[in-house]
Coordinates of C-alpha atoms in Angstrom, one line a residue:
X262 CA 23.2 -71.6 8.4
X263 CA 23.8 -68.8 10.7
X264 CA 27.6 -68.2 9.6
X265 CA 26.5 -65.6 7.0
X266 CA 24.6 -63.7 9.8
X267 CA 27.8 -63.8 12.0
X268 CA 29.8 -62.5 9.1
X269 CA 27.4 -59.5 8.3
X270 CA 27.7 -58.5 12.0
X271 CA 31.5 -58.4 11.5
X272 CA 31.1 -56.4 8.2
X273 CA 28.9 -54.1 10.1
X274 CA 31.8 -53.5 12.6
X275 CA 30.0 -55.0 15.6
X276 CA 32.5 -56.2 18.1
X277 CA 31.2 -59.9 18.1
X278 CA 33.6 -62.8 18.7
X279 CA 33.0 -66.6 18.6
X280 CA 32.0 -66.6 22.3
X281 CA 28.9 -64.4 21.4
X282 CA 28.2 -66.5 18.4
X283 CA 28.4 -69.8 20.5
X284 CA 26.2 -68.3 23.1
X285 CA 23.7 -67.5 20.5
X286 CA 23.6 -71.1 19.1
X287 CA 23.3 -72.6 22.6
X288 CA 20.2 -70.5 23.0
X289 CA 18.7 -71.6 19.9
X290 CA 19.3 -75.4 20.8
X291 CA 17.5 -74.6 24.1
X292 CA 14.4 -73.6 22.2
X293 CA 14.2 -70.0 23.5
X294 CA 12.8 -68.6 20.0
X295 CA 10.9 -71.4 18.2
X296 CA 8.5 -70.1 15.3
X297 CA 8.8 -66.6 16.8
X298 CA 10.6 -64.1 14.5
X299 CA 10.4 -61.2 17.0
X300 CA 11.7 -63.7 19.7
X301 CA 14.4 -64.8 17.4
X302 CA 15.5 -61.1 16.9
X303 CA 15.7 -60.1 20.5
X304 CA 17.5 -63.3 21.2
X305 CA 20.1 -62.6 18.7
X306 CA 20.5 -59.1 19.8
X307 CA 20.8 -60.0 23.5
X308 CA 23.6 -62.5 22.5
X309 CA 25.4 -60.4 20.0
X310 CA 25.2 -56.7 21.0
X311 CA 26.9 -55.6 24.3
X312 CA 26.6 -51.8 23.8
X313 CA 23.3 -49.9 22.9
X314 CA 25.2 -47.7 20.6
X315 CA 25.5 -50.7 18.2
X316 CA 22.0 -51.6 18.0
X317 CA 21.5 -49.8 14.8
X318 CA 24.4 -51.6 13.0
X319 CA 22.9 -54.8 14.4
X320 CA 19.5 -54.0 12.9
X321 CA 21.1 -53.4 9.4
X322 CA 23.0 -56.8 9.5
X323 CA 19.9 -58.5 10.8
X324 CA 17.8 -57.3 8.0
X325 CA 20.4 -58.0 5.3
X326 CA 20.8 -61.6 6.7
X327 CA 17.1 -62.6 7.3
X328 CA 15.2 -60.6 4.8
X329 CA 11.8 -62.4 4.1
X330 CA 12.1 -64.6 7.3
X331 CA 8.5 -64.2 8.1
X332 CA 7.6 -65.8 4.6
X333 CA 10.0 -68.8 4.8
X334 CA 8.3 -72.2 5.6
X335 CA 4.9 -70.8 6.4
X336 CA 3.0 -73.8 5.2
X337 CA 5.4 -76.2 7.1
X338 CA 5.1 -74.1 10.4
X339 CA 1.3 -74.3 10.2
X340 CA 1.4 -78.0 9.8
X341 CA 3.8 -78.6 12.6
X342 CA 2.3 -76.4 15.3
X343 CA -1.1 -75.2 16.5
X344 CA -0.6 -71.4 16.4
X345 CA -2.5 -69.3 18.9
X346 CA -5.3 -67.0 17.6
X347 CA -3.3 -64.0 18.4
X348 CA -0.7 -65.1 15.9
X349 CA -3.2 -65.5 13.1
X350 CA -5.5 -62.4 13.7
X351 CA -3.8 -60.4 11.0
X352 CA -5.0 -63.1 8.5
X353 CA -8.5 -61.6 9.0
X354 CA -7.5 -58.2 7.7
X355 CA -10.2 -57.0 5.3
X356 CA -8.7 -55.9 1.9
X357 CA -11.2 -53.3 0.3
X358 CA -11.5 -52.5 -3.4
X359 CA -11.0 -48.8 -4.3
X360 CA -14.8 -48.6 -4.9
X361 CA -15.6 -49.9 -1.4
X362 CA -13.1 -47.5 0.1
X363 CA -14.8 -44.7 -1.7
X364 CA -18.2 -45.7 0.1
X365 CA -16.8 -45.2 3.4
X366 CA -17.1 -41.8 4.7
X367 CA -15.0 -39.9 7.3
X368 CA -16.8 -38.9 10.5
X369 CA -16.6 -35.4 9.8
X370 CA -13.6 -33.7 11.5
X371 CA -11.0 -34.2 14.4
X372 CA -13.3 -32.8 17.1
X373 CA -16.0 -35.2 16.1
X374 CA -13.6 -37.9 15.8
X375 CA -12.2 -37.6 19.3
X376 CA -15.7 -37.1 20.7
X377 CA -16.9 -40.4 19.1
X378 CA -13.8 -42.3 20.4
X379 CA -14.6 -41.1 24.0
X380 CA -18.3 -42.6 23.6
X381 CA -17.0 -45.8 22.2
X382 CA -14.6 -46.2 25.2
X383 CA -17.4 -45.8 27.5
X384 CA -19.8 -48.2 25.8
X385 CA -17.5 -51.0 24.6
X386 CA -17.0 -53.8 27.1
X387 CA -15.4 -56.6 25.0
X388 CA -13.1 -57.3 22.0
X389 CA -14.3 -56.7 18.5
X390 CA -13.3 -57.6 15.0
X391 CA -14.5 -56.9 11.6
X392 CA -17.0 -54.2 12.3
X393 CA -17.6 -50.6 11.2
X394 CA -18.3 -48.9 14.7
X395 CA -16.5 -50.5 17.7
X396 CA -12.8 -50.4 18.6
X397 CA -11.4 -53.5 17.0
X398 CA -9.4 -54.9 14.3
X399 CA -9.7 -55.7 10.6
X400 CA -12.9 -53.7 9.9
X401 CA -13.9 -50.4 8.7
X402 CA -14.3 -48.6 12.2
X403 CA -12.4 -45.4 12.6
X404 CA -10.9 -46.8 15.8
X405 CA -8.6 -49.7 15.9
X406 CA -6.1 -51.5 13.7
X407 CA -5.5 -53.6 10.6
X408 CA -8.7 -52.2 8.8
X409 CA -9.4 -49.2 6.6
X410 CA -11.0 -46.0 7.4
X411 CA -10.3 -42.7 5.4
X412 CA -9.9 -40.8 8.6
X413 CA -9.4 -42.6 12.1
X414 CA -7.5 -43.1 15.2
X415 CA -4.9 -46.1 15.0
X416 CA -4.8 -48.1 18.2
X417 CA -2.6 -51.2 18.6
X418 CA -1.1 -51.6 15.2
X419 CA 2.7 -52.1 14.6
X420 CA 3.1 -49.8 11.6
X421 CA 1.1 -47.6 9.2
X422 CA -0.5 -49.4 6.3
X423 CA -2.9 -46.9 4.5
X424 CA -1.5 -43.6 6.1
X425 CA -5.0 -42.4 6.9
X426 CA -5.0 -42.2 10.7
X427 CA -5.1 -38.7 12.0
X428 CA -4.0 -39.8 15.5
X429 CA -1.9 -42.7 16.7
X430 CA -2.2 -44.2 20.3
X431 CA 0.6 -46.7 20.4
X432 CA 3.9 -46.8 22.3
X433 CA 6.3 -47.1 19.6
X434 CA 10.1 -47.5 19.8
X435 CA 12.2 -45.0 17.8
X436 CA 15.9 -45.5 17.2
X437 CA 18.8 -42.9 17.5
X438 CA 20.4 -41.9 14.4
X439 CA 24.0 -43.2 14.0
X440 CA 26.3 -40.5 13.6
X441 CA 29.2 -42.8 12.7
X442 CA 27.7 -43.5 9.2
X443 CA 30.2 -42.4 6.5
X444 CA 29.2 -44.0 3.2
X445 CA 27.8 -41.3 1.0
X446 CA 28.5 -38.4 3.2
X447 CA 31.4 -36.9 1.4
X448 CA 29.3 -34.8 -1.0
X449 CA 27.0 -33.7 1.8
X450 CA 29.9 -32.5 3.7
X451 CA 31.0 -30.3 0.7
X452 CA 27.6 -28.9 0.5
X453 CA 27.6 -28.2 4.3
X454 CA 30.8 -26.4 4.1
X455 CA 28.9 -23.4 2.6
X456 CA 27.9 -22.6 6.4
X457 CA 31.6 -22.3 7.2
X458 CA 32.1 -19.0 5.4
X459 CA 32.6 -17.3 8.8
X460 CA 35.3 -19.6 9.7
X461 CA 38.1 -16.9 9.3
X462 CA 37.3 -14.9 12.3
X463 CA 40.3 -12.4 12.2
X464 CA 39.8 -11.1 15.6
X465 CA 42.2 -13.5 17.2
X466 CA 45.8 -14.5 16.2
X467 CA 47.5 -17.8 16.3
X468 CA 51.2 -19.0 15.7
X469 CA 52.0 -19.7 11.8
X470 CA 54.6 -22.4 12.5
X471 CA 55.4 -23.0 8.9
X472 CA 55.6 -19.3 8.2
X473 CA 57.8 -18.8 11.4
X474 CA 60.2 -21.6 10.3
X475 CA 60.6 -20.1 6.8
X476 CA 61.3 -16.6 8.1
X477 CA 63.8 -17.7 10.7
X478 CA 65.6 -19.8 8.1
X479 CA 65.6 -16.7 5.7
X480 CA 66.7 -14.0 8.3
X481 CA 68.9 -16.1 10.5
X482 CA 67.4 -15.1 13.7
X483 CA 63.9 -16.3 15.2
X484 CA 61.2 -14.4 13.4
X485 CA 57.8 -15.2 14.8
X486 CA 54.9 -15.0 12.4
X487 CA 51.2 -15.1 13.2
X488 CA 48.0 -15.4 11.2
X489 CA 44.3 -15.0 11.8
X490 CA 43.0 -17.8 13.7
X491 CA 40.9 -20.4 11.7
X492 CA 38.1 -21.7 13.6
X493 CA 34.6 -22.9 13.0
X494 CA 32.6 -20.1 14.2
X495 CA 29.2 -21.4 13.0
X496 CA 26.7 -22.5 15.5
X497 CA 24.2 -25.2 14.3
X498 CA 21.0 -26.4 16.0
X499 CA 19.4 -29.6 14.5
X500 CA 15.9 -30.8 15.0
X501 CA 15.4 -34.3 13.6
X502 CA 12.2 -36.1 13.0
X503 CA 12.2 -39.7 13.7
X504 CA 9.9 -42.7 13.7
X505 CA 6.8 -43.3 11.6
X506 CA 7.0 -42.4 7.9
X507 CA 10.6 -41.1 8.6
X508 CA 11.8 -44.8 9.0
X509 CA 12.0 -45.1 5.0
X510 CA 14.5 -42.1 5.1
X511 CA 16.6 -43.0 8.0
X512 CA 19.7 -43.9 5.8
X513 CA 20.0 -40.5 4.1
X514 CA 19.1 -38.6 7.3
X515 CA 22.1 -40.6 9.1
X516 CA 24.3 -39.6 6.4
X517 CA 23.3 -36.0 6.9
X518 CA 23.6 -36.2 10.5
X519 CA 27.1 -37.9 10.4
X520 CA 28.2 -35.1 8.0
X521 CA 27.1 -32.6 10.2
X522 CA 28.7 -33.9 13.3
X523 CA 32.0 -34.2 11.4
X524 CA 31.7 -30.6 10.0
X525 CA 30.6 -28.5 12.9
X526 CA 32.2 -27.9 16.2
X527 CA 29.4 -26.0 17.7
X528 CA 26.4 -28.4 16.9
X529 CA 23.4 -29.2 19.2
X530 CA 20.7 -31.6 18.1
X531 CA 17.2 -32.8 19.5
X532 CA 14.7 -35.3 18.2
X533 CA 11.0 -34.8 17.7
X534 CA 8.3 -36.8 16.1
X535 CA 6.2 -35.2 13.0
X536 CA 6.0 -31.7 14.5
X537 CA 7.5 -29.6 17.1
X538 CA 5.7 -29.5 20.4
X539 CA 6.3 -28.8 24.2
X540 CA 9.2 -31.5 24.5
X541 CA 12.1 -32.8 22.5
X542 CA 14.7 -35.3 23.5
X543 CA 18.2 -36.4 23.0
X544 CA 17.9 -40.2 23.3
X545 CA 14.9 -42.0 21.5
X546 CA 15.1 -44.9 23.9
X547 CA 14.4 -42.5 26.8
X548 CA 12.1 -40.0 25.0
X549 CA 9.1 -40.7 27.4
X550 CA 11.0 -40.1 30.6
X551 CA 13.8 -37.7 29.8
X552 CA 12.5 -35.0 27.5
X553 CA 13.7 -31.5 27.4
X554 CA 11.2 -28.8 27.6
X555 CA 11.1 -26.9 24.2
X556 CA 10.9 -23.7 26.1
X557 CA 14.4 -24.5 27.8
X558 CA 15.8 -25.0 24.3
X559 CA 14.4 -21.7 23.1
X560 CA 15.8 -20.0 26.1
X561 CA 19.2 -21.8 26.0
X562 CA 20.4 -21.2 22.3
X563 CA 20.6 -17.7 21.1
X564 CA 19.5 -16.3 17.7
X565 CA 23.2 -16.5 16.6
X566 CA 22.5 -20.2 16.0
X567 CA 21.5 -21.6 12.4
X568 CA 18.4 -23.8 13.1
X569 CA 17.6 -26.7 10.7
X570 CA 14.6 -28.9 10.9
X571 CA 14.9 -32.3 9.2
X572 CA 11.7 -34.2 8.5
X573 CA 9.2 -35.3 5.9
X574 CA 6.5 -33.0 7.1
X575 CA 4.2 -35.7 6.2
X576 CA 1.4 -36.1 8.8
X577 CA -2.2 -35.4 9.7
X578 CA -2.9 -31.5 9.2
X579 CA -4.4 -31.7 12.7
X580 CA -1.0 -32.4 14.1
X581 CA 0.1 -28.9 13.0
X582 CA -3.1 -26.9 13.5
X583 CA -5.0 -28.2 16.5
X584 CA -4.3 -28.6 20.1
X585 CA -4.6 -32.2 20.9
X586 CA -3.7 -33.3 17.4
X587 CA -0.3 -34.7 18.3
X588 CA 0.4 -38.4 17.8
X589 CA 1.0 -40.4 21.2
X590 CA 0.2 -37.5 23.5
X591 CA -2.1 -34.6 24.1
X592 CA -0.4 -31.2 23.2
X593 CA -1.9 -28.1 24.9
X594 CA -0.7 -25.9 22.0
X595 CA -0.7 -26.4 18.2
X596 CA 2.5 -27.5 16.4
X597 CA 2.2 -24.4 14.4
X598 CA 2.6 -22.3 17.4
X599 CA 5.8 -24.0 18.6
X600 CA 7.2 -23.8 15.0
X601 CA 6.5 -20.1 14.9
X602 CA 8.3 -19.6 18.1
X603 CA 11.3 -21.4 16.8
X604 CA 11.3 -19.3 13.6
X605 CA 11.3 -16.1 15.9
X606 CA 14.1 -17.3 18.1
X607 CA 16.4 -18.5 15.2
X608 CA 15.9 -16.0 12.2
X609 CA 18.2 -18.2 10.1
X610 CA 16.4 -21.2 9.9
X611 CA 15.5 -24.0 7.3
X612 CA 13.6 -27.2 6.9
X613 CA 15.2 -30.1 4.8
X614 CA 12.6 -32.6 3.4
X615 CA 13.7 -36.1 2.4
X616 CA 10.5 -36.5 0.2
X617 CA 11.2 -35.7 -3.4
X618 CA 10.1 -32.1 -4.2
X619 CA 7.9 -33.2 -7.0
X620 CA 5.7 -35.0 -4.6
X621 CA 5.3 -32.2 -2.2
X622 CA 2.1 -30.9 -3.7
X623 CA 0.3 -34.0 -2.9
X624 CA 0.6 -33.7 0.8
X625 CA -1.4 -31.0 2.6
X626 CA 0.8 -30.9 5.7
X627 CA 4.0 -30.3 3.6
X628 CA 2.1 -27.3 2.1
X629 CA 1.4 -26.1 5.6
X630 CA 4.8 -26.4 6.9
X631 CA 6.2 -24.6 3.8
X632 CA 3.6 -21.8 4.5
X633 CA 4.9 -21.5 8.1
X634 CA 8.4 -21.5 7.2
X635 CA 7.9 -18.9 4.2
X636 CA 8.8 -21.5 1.8
X637 CA 12.4 -22.0 3.2
X638 CA 12.2 -25.8 2.6
X639 CA 14.5 -27.6 0.4
X640 CA 14.8 -31.3 -0.7
X641 CA 17.2 -33.6 0.8
X642 CA 19.4 -33.8 -2.4
X643 CA 22.9 -32.4 -2.9
X644 CA 21.4 -29.6 -4.9
X645 CA 18.7 -29.1 -2.3
X646 CA 21.2 -28.9 0.5
X647 CA 23.5 -26.6 -1.5
X648 CA 20.7 -24.4 -2.0
X649 CA 19.7 -24.3 1.5
X650 CA 23.3 -23.7 2.8
X651 CA 23.1 -20.5 0.4
X652 CA 20.1 -19.4 2.0
X653 CA 21.5 -19.7 5.5
X654 CA 24.8 -18.0 4.5
X655 CA 23.0 -14.7 3.3

């Protein structure tokens, strides 16, 4: 039954052999991942992946092979084994009607929300579920997971459900973008080539081998010909938003990233989450302990770089406008302050948004980013990228 999985891994160009496949089957026979989808995933990855650069390809092959695995045989599993309460707690999620959701009011702003959370942390001394006040699960409290509140702090939840949290305090894992992705990148490369209008420098000369051969054959003696050196003089700095709501756009961003790596000799890139703050990183698996100070990036790359931000700009407005509004950490300065510094350092800048342009009007944070960037935001379509390249090439 796992042969199609093995074939998908090979199609994804993972260097797996029968040895890895047999090791995987032996681990399954030993019962190392029974009735545990997450454990099965990590077991398969440990057996099949020998280089962390291939994790993204493994994830895609795994998803294609086992889509819907969590729903398969649910009744049989429940009959066969006594599942721990922790496995079943999500079944207690409370699904509210639209009318019930409208009856729940926000606490009244970010400052009040954070103040109330501090009070709850001091007062609460046990686990809570299904309520409207304490930090818990499946209720209408503004603090916790797997419930609903129009403006809350998400704590201990695997992923966004209603996209109403104004702050998330979880340790989530983001993945690096695979710059080897080639499918669908050809037209993006064509659009990016508009940035290479400065490729003919003219200040340096190089040997024109074909011209020298022709001239020597015509004249009967060595006649060396030169021509202006062709080289890619464009310097490009990419800031790539990863994680959260960007997960649904990861394929098209990978295509853009792969095309940019292929087209530009002078390319630097950094990752960020939602908005630019005091730190960025090169490797998402080490983003907590190997960050680069944004001030260092501002002081390293001169104003001759073309700066492009890639992100959906979809977040809580507090993440842009307020100190302390960032997800996962406390930012001393607002995201807007850092974005304005970036714009000042790199006058040729652009924001590329994978969200369809017709939907931008419905998200407040997108409007805020567009205003900060003086409307220099384009959609991640071929027309949008072409429009953005024309803007940067002025």
